[in-house]
XYZ file of C-alpha atoms in Angstrom:
591
model
C -29.505 112.274 -70.982
C -27.566 115.060 -72.629
C -23.797 114.775 -72.609
C -22.319 116.521 -69.576
C -20.725 119.871 -70.225
C -17.276 118.988 -68.995
C -14.040 120.768 -69.706
C -10.677 119.574 -68.455
C -9.840 123.179 -67.616
C -12.599 123.099 -65.006
C -10.652 120.405 -63.168
C -7.129 121.786 -62.634
C -6.378 118.894 -60.262
C -6.310 116.409 -63.138
C -3.840 118.281 -65.329
C -0.780 116.814 -63.556
C -0.745 113.309 -65.003
C 2.075 112.159 -62.731
C 0.213 112.664 -59.445
C -0.066 109.735 -57.065
C -2.717 111.242 -54.788
C -5.799 113.277 -55.596
C -7.956 114.841 -52.905
C -11.042 116.785 -54.007
C -12.147 119.119 -51.206
C -15.857 119.602 -50.485
C -17.478 122.921 -51.239
C -19.716 124.789 -53.635
C -17.041 124.808 -56.332
C -16.719 121.006 -56.284
C -20.510 120.616 -56.329
C -20.781 122.917 -59.350
C -18.155 120.969 -61.286
C -19.670 117.582 -60.395
C -23.110 118.761 -61.569
C -21.577 119.928 -64.831
C -19.965 116.494 -65.261
C -23.354 114.776 -64.947
C -23.061 113.760 -61.294
C -19.837 111.863 -61.956
C -16.137 112.325 -61.512
C -14.566 113.863 -64.644
C -13.609 111.624 -67.554
C -10.204 113.342 -67.600
C -9.501 111.553 -64.328
C -8.740 108.440 -66.348
C -5.674 110.182 -67.723
C -3.832 109.374 -64.514
C -3.839 105.733 -65.573
C -1.499 103.598 -63.487
C 0.128 106.537 -61.678
C -2.721 107.425 -59.303
C -2.738 105.445 -56.060
C -5.182 107.380 -53.881
C -8.434 109.164 -54.787
C -10.478 110.911 -52.108
C -13.463 113.243 -52.023
C -12.692 114.943 -48.744
C -15.807 116.095 -46.907
C -18.234 114.531 -49.362
C -20.248 115.873 -52.281
C -24.046 115.790 -52.298
C -24.141 115.806 -56.129
C -21.814 112.868 -56.787
C -24.223 110.064 -57.768
C -21.785 107.582 -59.315
C -17.995 107.332 -59.714
C -18.098 107.299 -63.519
C -16.329 105.188 -66.167
C -12.964 106.946 -65.653
C -12.521 104.776 -62.571
C -11.822 101.713 -64.721
C -8.726 103.379 -66.172
C -7.074 103.898 -62.767
C -5.454 100.493 -62.949
C -3.141 100.834 -59.920
C -5.484 102.590 -57.486
C -4.976 101.501 -53.860
C -7.355 103.817 -51.994
C -10.796 105.055 -53.037
C -12.599 107.216 -50.469
C -16.033 108.594 -51.396
C -17.633 109.285 -47.988
C -20.618 111.585 -47.657
C -21.609 111.521 -51.327
C -24.936 110.653 -52.963
C -24.254 107.147 -54.266
C -27.439 105.786 -52.701
C -29.792 104.142 -52.859
C -28.201 102.069 -55.635
C -25.639 104.335 -57.295
C -23.030 101.592 -57.266
C -25.093 99.134 -59.278
C -22.945 99.578 -62.372
C -19.731 100.637 -60.684
C -18.508 97.385 -59.143
C -17.062 96.184 -62.452
C -15.087 99.443 -62.684
C -13.243 98.965 -59.388
C -9.575 98.157 -60.087
C -8.311 94.820 -58.717
C -5.441 96.673 -57.005
C -7.833 98.394 -54.578
C -6.886 97.966 -50.907
C -9.077 100.514 -49.133
C -12.646 101.377 -50.133
C -14.630 103.956 -48.131
C -18.312 104.289 -49.069
C -19.594 105.527 -45.717
C -22.465 108.025 -45.385
C -23.900 107.472 -48.865
C -27.497 106.424 -48.076
C -26.828 103.117 -49.867
C -29.740 100.703 -49.593
C -28.144 97.912 -51.554
C -24.746 96.924 -52.884
C -23.751 95.209 -56.108
C -23.286 91.451 -55.597
C -19.512 91.816 -55.922
C -19.431 93.940 -52.739
C -21.841 91.878 -50.684
C -25.234 92.849 -52.061
C -28.058 90.310 -52.440
C -26.934 87.535 -54.786
C -30.165 87.350 -56.750
C -28.908 85.036 -59.459
C -27.367 82.495 -57.144
C -24.317 82.128 -59.402
C -23.705 85.819 -60.004
C -21.006 86.034 -57.415
C -19.115 82.922 -58.465
C -16.461 84.946 -60.324
C -14.058 85.008 -57.397
C -11.153 87.316 -56.781
C -12.358 90.538 -58.437
C -10.827 92.518 -55.546
C -7.972 90.275 -54.384
C -6.089 93.106 -52.605
C -9.007 94.692 -50.717
C -8.123 94.979 -47.018
C -10.639 97.502 -45.647
C -14.249 98.157 -46.632
C -16.069 100.991 -44.853
C -19.845 100.910 -45.288
C -20.785 102.784 -42.115
C -23.928 104.895 -41.820
C -25.769 103.685 -44.901
C -29.175 101.973 -45.094
C -28.156 98.402 -45.856
C -30.618 95.734 -44.745
C -28.945 92.545 -45.918
C -25.659 91.163 -47.206
C -24.775 88.573 -49.812
C -21.841 86.152 -50.275
C -20.214 88.007 -53.165
C -17.866 89.979 -50.909
C -16.366 86.805 -49.415
C -15.815 85.398 -52.905
C -14.336 88.553 -54.388
C -12.272 89.942 -51.485
C -10.542 86.959 -49.840
C -7.867 89.209 -48.247
C -10.356 91.497 -46.465
C -9.186 92.357 -42.938
C -11.647 95.036 -41.755
C -15.364 95.261 -42.509
C -17.119 98.292 -41.016
C -20.928 98.081 -41.080
C -21.950 100.313 -38.165
C -25.057 102.474 -38.451
C -26.956 100.454 -41.073
C -30.257 98.548 -40.882
C -28.975 94.959 -40.819
C -31.141 92.470 -38.930
C -28.918 89.386 -38.967
C -25.174 88.786 -38.848
C -23.386 87.175 -40.562
C -26.698 86.618 -42.361
C -26.030 85.973 -46.040
C -22.477 87.337 -45.887
C -20.874 83.890 -45.889
C -21.153 81.532 -48.876
C -22.009 77.859 -48.477
C -19.313 75.850 -46.662
C -16.496 74.750 -48.934
C -12.937 73.517 -48.781
C -11.555 76.854 -47.645
C -12.946 79.064 -44.858
C -14.585 82.334 -45.968
C -12.776 85.624 -45.336
C -9.864 83.888 -43.581
C -8.061 87.176 -42.811
C -11.070 89.133 -41.545
C -9.898 90.363 -38.139
C -12.320 93.227 -37.452
C -16.090 93.076 -37.942
C -17.951 96.164 -36.722
C -21.741 96.296 -36.884
C -22.693 98.584 -34.005
C -25.913 100.569 -34.192
C -27.824 98.345 -36.609
C -31.127 96.517 -36.028
C -29.579 93.114 -35.356
C -31.969 90.610 -33.822
C -29.843 87.568 -34.582
C -26.147 86.800 -34.280
C -25.949 83.498 -36.117
C -23.945 80.393 -35.263
C -22.166 80.808 -38.605
C -20.054 83.526 -36.974
C -17.704 80.723 -35.886
C -16.682 80.209 -39.538
C -14.723 83.470 -39.396
C -11.512 81.780 -38.296
C -9.425 84.970 -38.229
C -11.881 87.156 -36.325
C -10.216 89.105 -33.510
C -12.520 92.077 -32.906
C -16.318 91.952 -32.996
C -18.536 94.940 -32.226
C -22.294 94.365 -32.291
C -23.151 96.896 -29.595
C -26.317 99.001 -29.628
C -28.514 96.425 -31.379
C -31.539 94.263 -30.491
C -29.833 90.975 -29.682
C -31.535 88.940 -26.978
C -29.283 85.872 -27.125
C -25.698 85.187 -28.117
C -24.812 81.851 -29.763
C -22.337 79.642 -27.927
C -20.559 79.201 -31.268
C -19.084 82.658 -30.739
C -16.645 80.970 -28.351
C -15.457 78.799 -31.261
C -13.780 81.788 -32.952
C -10.182 80.757 -32.173
C -8.592 84.242 -32.329
C -11.353 86.374 -30.822
C -9.808 88.835 -28.370
C -12.266 91.703 -28.105
C -16.043 91.501 -28.274
C -18.469 94.357 -27.611
C -22.042 93.273 -26.870
C -23.141 96.340 -24.898
C -26.544 98.017 -25.232
C -28.487 94.990 -26.441
C -31.643 93.396 -25.022
C -29.995 90.302 -23.521
C -32.356 87.997 -21.625
C -29.675 86.589 -19.341
C -29.156 89.343 -16.758
C -26.022 87.782 -15.321
C -24.545 87.647 -18.801
C -25.625 91.248 -19.375
C -23.614 92.352 -16.325
C -20.548 90.576 -17.682
C -21.029 92.323 -21.019
C -21.140 95.731 -19.333
C -17.837 95.055 -17.602
C -16.180 94.321 -20.985
C -14.506 91.111 -19.797
C -14.116 89.388 -23.143
C -12.325 86.382 -21.694
C -15.072 85.878 -19.119
C -17.788 86.334 -21.733
C -16.351 83.617 -23.959
C -15.757 81.277 -21.027
C -19.345 81.762 -19.874
C -20.574 80.762 -23.329
C -18.080 77.918 -23.513
C -19.310 76.202 -20.358
C -22.974 76.570 -21.222
C -24.063 79.917 -19.851
C -27.627 80.976 -20.563
C -26.418 83.752 -22.845
C -26.401 81.150 -25.615
C -29.387 81.075 -27.888
C -29.883 79.096 -31.067
C -28.033 76.005 -32.182
C -26.002 74.307 -29.491
C -27.140 76.951 -27.034
C -30.369 75.000 -26.531
C -28.572 71.848 -25.446
C -28.054 70.876 -21.838
C -24.850 72.472 -20.534
C -23.054 69.129 -20.041
C -24.092 67.829 -23.462
C -23.042 71.064 -25.074
C -19.570 71.029 -23.547
C -19.141 67.365 -24.506
C -20.109 68.168 -28.095
C -17.686 71.072 -28.127
C -14.901 68.872 -26.710
C -15.469 66.278 -29.443
C -15.423 68.997 -32.066
C -12.082 70.268 -30.791
C -10.629 66.760 -30.732
C -11.594 65.930 -34.334
C -8.719 67.791 -35.953
C -6.355 66.354 -33.329
C -7.300 62.793 -34.268
C -6.875 63.605 -37.921
C -3.484 65.113 -37.198
C -2.249 61.965 -35.428
C -2.050 60.185 -38.782
C 0.487 62.746 -39.927
C 2.096 63.658 -36.615
C 5.695 63.546 -37.837
C 4.990 66.120 -40.542
C 3.136 68.300 -38.042
C 6.049 68.167 -35.601
C 8.497 69.118 -38.343
C 6.237 71.972 -39.421
C 5.874 73.212 -35.843
C 9.638 73.068 -35.390
C 10.015 75.382 -38.362
C 7.406 77.883 -37.169
C 8.731 81.348 -36.428
C 8.107 82.908 -33.038
C 8.005 86.550 -32.001
C 7.117 87.939 -28.595
C 5.397 91.298 -28.244
C 6.298 93.407 -25.221
C 3.261 95.504 -24.371
C 3.927 99.185 -23.867
C 2.645 98.962 -20.284
C 5.364 96.385 -19.534
C 8.134 98.525 -20.987
C 9.802 100.802 -18.404
C 11.107 103.169 -21.106
C 8.885 102.905 -24.210
C 9.867 104.873 -27.289
C 7.236 107.397 -28.369
C 6.908 109.235 -31.679
C 5.091 112.562 -31.827
C 3.602 113.480 -35.210
C 3.099 117.146 -36.022
C 0.271 118.559 -38.115
C 2.812 119.651 -40.721
C 3.224 116.093 -42.069
C -0.452 115.822 -42.986
C 0.017 117.541 -46.349
C 3.224 115.761 -47.358
C 3.500 112.255 -45.855
C 0.920 111.688 -43.096
C 1.279 107.981 -42.306
C 3.939 106.415 -40.088
C 4.177 103.088 -38.229
C 7.074 102.245 -35.901
C 8.344 99.239 -33.966
C 11.386 98.185 -31.916
C 12.973 94.771 -32.538
C 15.417 93.277 -30.045
C 17.533 90.147 -30.327
C 18.875 90.345 -33.896
C 22.332 88.864 -34.504
C 24.288 90.612 -37.253
C 27.707 89.332 -36.175
C 27.267 85.822 -37.527
C 28.358 85.363 -41.128
C 26.846 87.835 -43.562
C 23.672 88.410 -41.525
C 23.866 92.212 -41.781
C 24.417 92.055 -45.526
C 21.459 89.708 -45.883
C 19.255 92.021 -43.841
C 20.120 95.015 -46.018
C 19.395 92.869 -49.072
C 15.965 92.025 -47.644
C 15.223 95.716 -47.137
C 16.277 96.507 -50.709
C 14.021 93.762 -52.128
C 11.048 94.960 -50.096
C 11.627 98.489 -51.391
C 11.545 97.124 -54.940
C 8.522 94.883 -54.488
C 5.885 95.609 -51.837
C 7.017 99.253 -51.517
C 6.857 99.694 -55.314
C 10.332 101.263 -55.570
C 9.617 103.351 -52.438
C 6.671 105.093 -54.077
C 4.030 103.297 -51.984
C 6.015 103.195 -48.727
C 9.564 103.542 -47.422
C 11.401 101.548 -44.747
C 14.002 103.103 -42.468
C 16.111 101.189 -39.918
C 18.121 102.582 -37.011
C 20.474 101.245 -34.335
C 18.383 101.601 -31.177
C 21.450 102.441 -29.055
C 22.057 105.584 -31.108
C 18.545 107.017 -30.768
C 17.438 109.475 -28.105
C 13.687 109.684 -27.625
C 11.066 110.951 -27.750
C 11.116 111.314 -31.520
C 9.343 113.964 -33.580
C 7.858 113.226 -37.004
C 7.743 116.634 -38.628
C 7.950 118.509 -41.938
C 10.545 121.235 -42.509
C 11.384 123.637 -45.373
C 13.975 122.147 -47.794
C 16.537 124.884 -47.109
C 16.277 124.404 -43.323
C 16.242 120.616 -43.154
C 19.744 119.163 -42.722
C 20.757 115.514 -42.547
C 23.920 113.434 -42.696
C 22.791 110.848 -45.308
C 24.170 107.326 -45.389
C 27.727 107.479 -46.668
C 27.722 111.292 -47.037
C 28.478 114.432 -45.044
C 25.759 116.654 -43.592
C 23.854 118.520 -46.277
C 20.680 120.523 -46.742
C 17.728 118.557 -48.066
C 17.317 120.703 -51.181
C 21.004 120.251 -52.064
C 20.821 116.505 -51.445
C 17.866 116.173 -53.804
C 19.695 118.187 -56.442
C 22.721 115.886 -56.160
C 20.576 112.744 -56.316
C 18.691 114.109 -59.331
C 21.979 114.695 -61.163
C 23.139 111.183 -60.256
C 19.852 109.716 -61.455
C 20.074 111.621 -64.739
C 23.633 110.432 -65.265
C 22.637 106.852 -64.484
C 19.798 107.120 -66.976
C 22.148 108.425 -69.697
C 24.738 105.712 -69.091
C 22.116 102.990 -69.387
C 20.441 104.810 -72.288
C 17.024 104.403 -70.761
C 13.972 106.210 -72.010
C 11.769 105.197 -69.111
C 11.893 106.653 -65.607
C 14.182 104.822 -63.188
C 13.245 103.830 -59.654
C 15.470 106.588 -58.290
C 13.714 109.163 -60.482
C 10.313 107.945 -59.311
C 10.807 108.379 -55.600
C 12.646 111.677 -56.027
C 9.586 112.987 -57.840
C 7.394 112.284 -54.816
C 8.656 115.509 -53.235
C 8.176 117.677 -56.319
C 6.264 120.834 -55.487
C 6.248 120.167 -51.729
C 6.830 123.230 -49.574
C 8.054 121.071 -46.681
C 9.863 117.750 -46.515
C 9.073 114.983 -43.999
C 11.684 114.038 -41.416
C 12.147 112.138 -38.163
C 14.031 114.046 -35.478
C 15.483 112.724 -32.214
C 15.480 114.414 -28.802
C 18.837 116.035 -29.553
C 17.457 117.751 -32.641
C 19.294 115.522 -35.119
C 17.419 114.427 -38.259
C 17.718 110.639 -38.363
C 15.413 109.996 -41.325
C 14.331 111.842 -44.451
C 11.670 109.659 -46.126
C 11.457 108.533 -48.845
C 15.051 109.597 -49.566
C 17.520 108.364 -46.931
C 18.367 107.413 -43.355
C 21.009 109.174 -41.298
C 24.609 108.057 -40.963
C 24.201 108.787 -37.241
C 21.915 105.794 -36.579
C 23.364 103.433 -39.196
C 23.187 99.695 -38.440
C 26.414 97.837 -37.714
C 27.650 94.330 -36.954
C 27.144 94.864 -33.208
C 23.565 96.116 -33.594
C 21.025 93.922 -31.803
C 18.229 96.381 -31.094
C 16.626 98.055 -34.125
C 14.134 100.883 -34.411
C 11.983 100.403 -37.530
C 9.861 103.011 -39.263
C 7.619 102.695 -42.292
C 6.141 105.852 -43.810
C 3.703 106.410 -46.650
C 1.845 109.195 -48.387
C -0.871 106.719 -49.395
C -2.386 104.959 -46.381
C -1.770 103.673 -42.889
C -2.694 100.141 -43.955
C 0.146 100.038 -46.482
C 2.560 100.979 -43.671
C 1.240 98.100 -41.567
C 1.387 95.622 -44.451
C 5.008 96.524 -45.160
C 5.922 96.336 -41.473
C 4.234 92.920 -41.169
C 6.252 91.606 -44.102
C 9.510 93.133 -42.853
C 9.084 91.530 -39.431
C 8.369 88.164 -41.064
C 11.600 88.413 -43.054
C 13.527 89.462 -39.950
C 12.157 86.479 -38.011
C 13.167 84.163 -40.868
C 16.662 85.679 -40.981
C 17.038 85.495 -37.206
C 16.052 81.829 -37.154
C 18.335 81.013 -40.080
C 21.275 82.798 -38.423
C 20.682 81.022 -35.108
C 20.517 77.595 -36.752
C 23.709 78.205 -38.752
C 25.674 79.965 -36.025
C 28.266 77.195 -35.745
C 28.746 76.832 -39.505
C 28.532 80.603 -40.101
C 27.239 80.346 -43.652
C 28.869 83.183 -45.575
C 27.573 82.743 -49.108
C 25.784 85.759 -50.474
C 23.502 83.369 -52.324
C 21.993 82.152 -49.054
C 19.705 85.193 -48.812
C 17.042 83.605 -50.984
C 17.011 80.586 -48.704
C 16.534 82.860 -45.751
C 13.567 84.546 -47.378
C 11.807 81.265 -48.049
C 12.948 79.242 -45.019
C 14.315 76.481 -47.235
C 16.670 75.189 -44.571
C 14.079 72.579 -43.705
C 16.392 69.992 -42.213
C 15.569 68.302 -38.956
C 17.287 70.981 -36.886
C 15.403 72.140 -33.850
C 14.741 75.789 -33.303
C 17.314 77.216 -30.866
C 15.980 78.622 -27.632
C 17.305 82.077 -28.495
C 15.418 82.240 -31.798
C 12.528 84.295 -30.391
C 12.598 87.927 -31.416
C 11.137 90.510 -29.044
C 8.982 93.261 -30.531
C 8.369 96.373 -28.451
C 5.246 98.364 -29.141
C 5.757 101.966 -30.264
C 3.075 104.609 -29.948
C 2.628 107.398 -32.461
C 0.750 110.316 -30.890
C -0.236 113.810 -31.949
C 1.301 116.888 -30.354
C -1.322 116.804 -27.569
C -0.476 113.199 -26.753
C -3.587 111.621 -28.306
C -2.932 108.159 -29.733
C -2.785 107.927 -33.537
C -1.420 104.389 -33.959
C 0.077 101.651 -31.786
C 2.126 98.914 -33.447
C 2.087 95.971 -33.169
C -1.399 95.851 -31.644
C -3.337 92.632 -31.126
C -4.888 92.979 -34.577
C -1.578 93.434 -36.417
C 0.583 90.749 -38.066
C -2.599 89.036 -39.341
C -1.243 88.814 -42.886
C 1.667 86.618 -41.705
C -0.141 84.731 -38.927
C 0.114 81.418 -40.782
C 3.907 81.638 -40.678
C 4.565 83.371 -37.362
C 3.431 82.581 -33.835
C 2.905 85.862 -31.983
C 3.109 85.739 -28.191
C 1.458 88.705 -26.472
């Protein structure tokens, strides 16, 4: 093949090497440039290196046949979205090794893919080909909808152990989980997989192995050809929502239950030996089946009796949070998101926490230290996401998440008087430059990095209360108006990102875990009122593992917050039943 006639000047999007997001919009111009580049993304794309976090071909491109070798140089990429391209039938065969290990979201929907590389769940022809585990350790969401996949292999489970959502709807799969799960080992496969969607395939078999997905919460196998459902489905300990509609179920009573969407009833029917069950234990007599299931449940209990004291100590240390559903809240807080934020910082997740105690010891100082550390670590110096905290008593809802021109947006930043956004950024830039000179640094500081996120933006994101006051200006500052104090017990939390909604949720999950740890630590040390600043590390790791019992008031209450568009349509609800999965081993969530 002749070398593609590619000129960097033909791709003006790649000339800004400091960009964190790149969105290529569908159209004849994009198609022309992709054809000239040999059906690939331009090699100049690799010049972004570790700065680019999100790459998207918006609207698809019928001439994009493979991502191209430049992908391997994007070493910090979090999101790769290539929907509606021409990667099929096997255009990914050589691309799997190019995917950066930092990838969290991968969208390959609508690509006419007939097979995947073994690393992403394609047929594992060599048997050992997928043994190199952990190639995509950060992958949380894989979207393979509306392709032509007929089978899956175990490579995905080996290479993406942190996967939380797998979207397979609209393919040609005939069995699930089929070959998706590797042979049983010491650790369960895909332990964090909470959502498995395979609607509109050609499924004739839902295998008993589905029970090995210990973290499964949502299963959608609607619009398939299933005639029987295995009783093992009821062994999925966290399953909350199952959609079995529009199948060819033999058991008509069971089919009626499925149509009414009563998940609890569906699982109970299977559990007690309903005729919906097919292969495996489903063929046993109902009494025998329930007895076998009872023995299976009791096995781990008997094993645990030999180490009961350790189990009791571990349970005593477990953190507890209670989620107040929005329907149970007489005055839920709602956030409206305008269309204006789409081009500057589109993602926001919010939550209300009640029951924090900042009056004991240095609890408030510890909490602010936790927030600072999260900004440095998981938020990547605020460049991936930004946390904002507000005293709930000082907020008047509903709130508006909007974007305003820099010379119109005014805020009273923490520790400062009210100022226009453009003037605040100018001041902060001068302070950052001075700090850089004093420390004689050549590299860009954290402050410089997140200030640069707003470079070239016509509008700046902001959160506005019902009185018209700007209470947050992400990723720059909160407002002095809603500042936390010693008497604060109810907190409104917001996490925003220009990268992805999943990053917002991950950060919020981690923040709530740290808050639960701090709350428990403060409650246990209320009498002693530990004041040492050095205790914060102990709080973060729950090292106060003495034989103290958890106080009754150590349960934090989380109130769900809805983010809606300007017409009132739901965009995100947090925490939903599928959230907090990443910290489920440390926190007991009561819904």
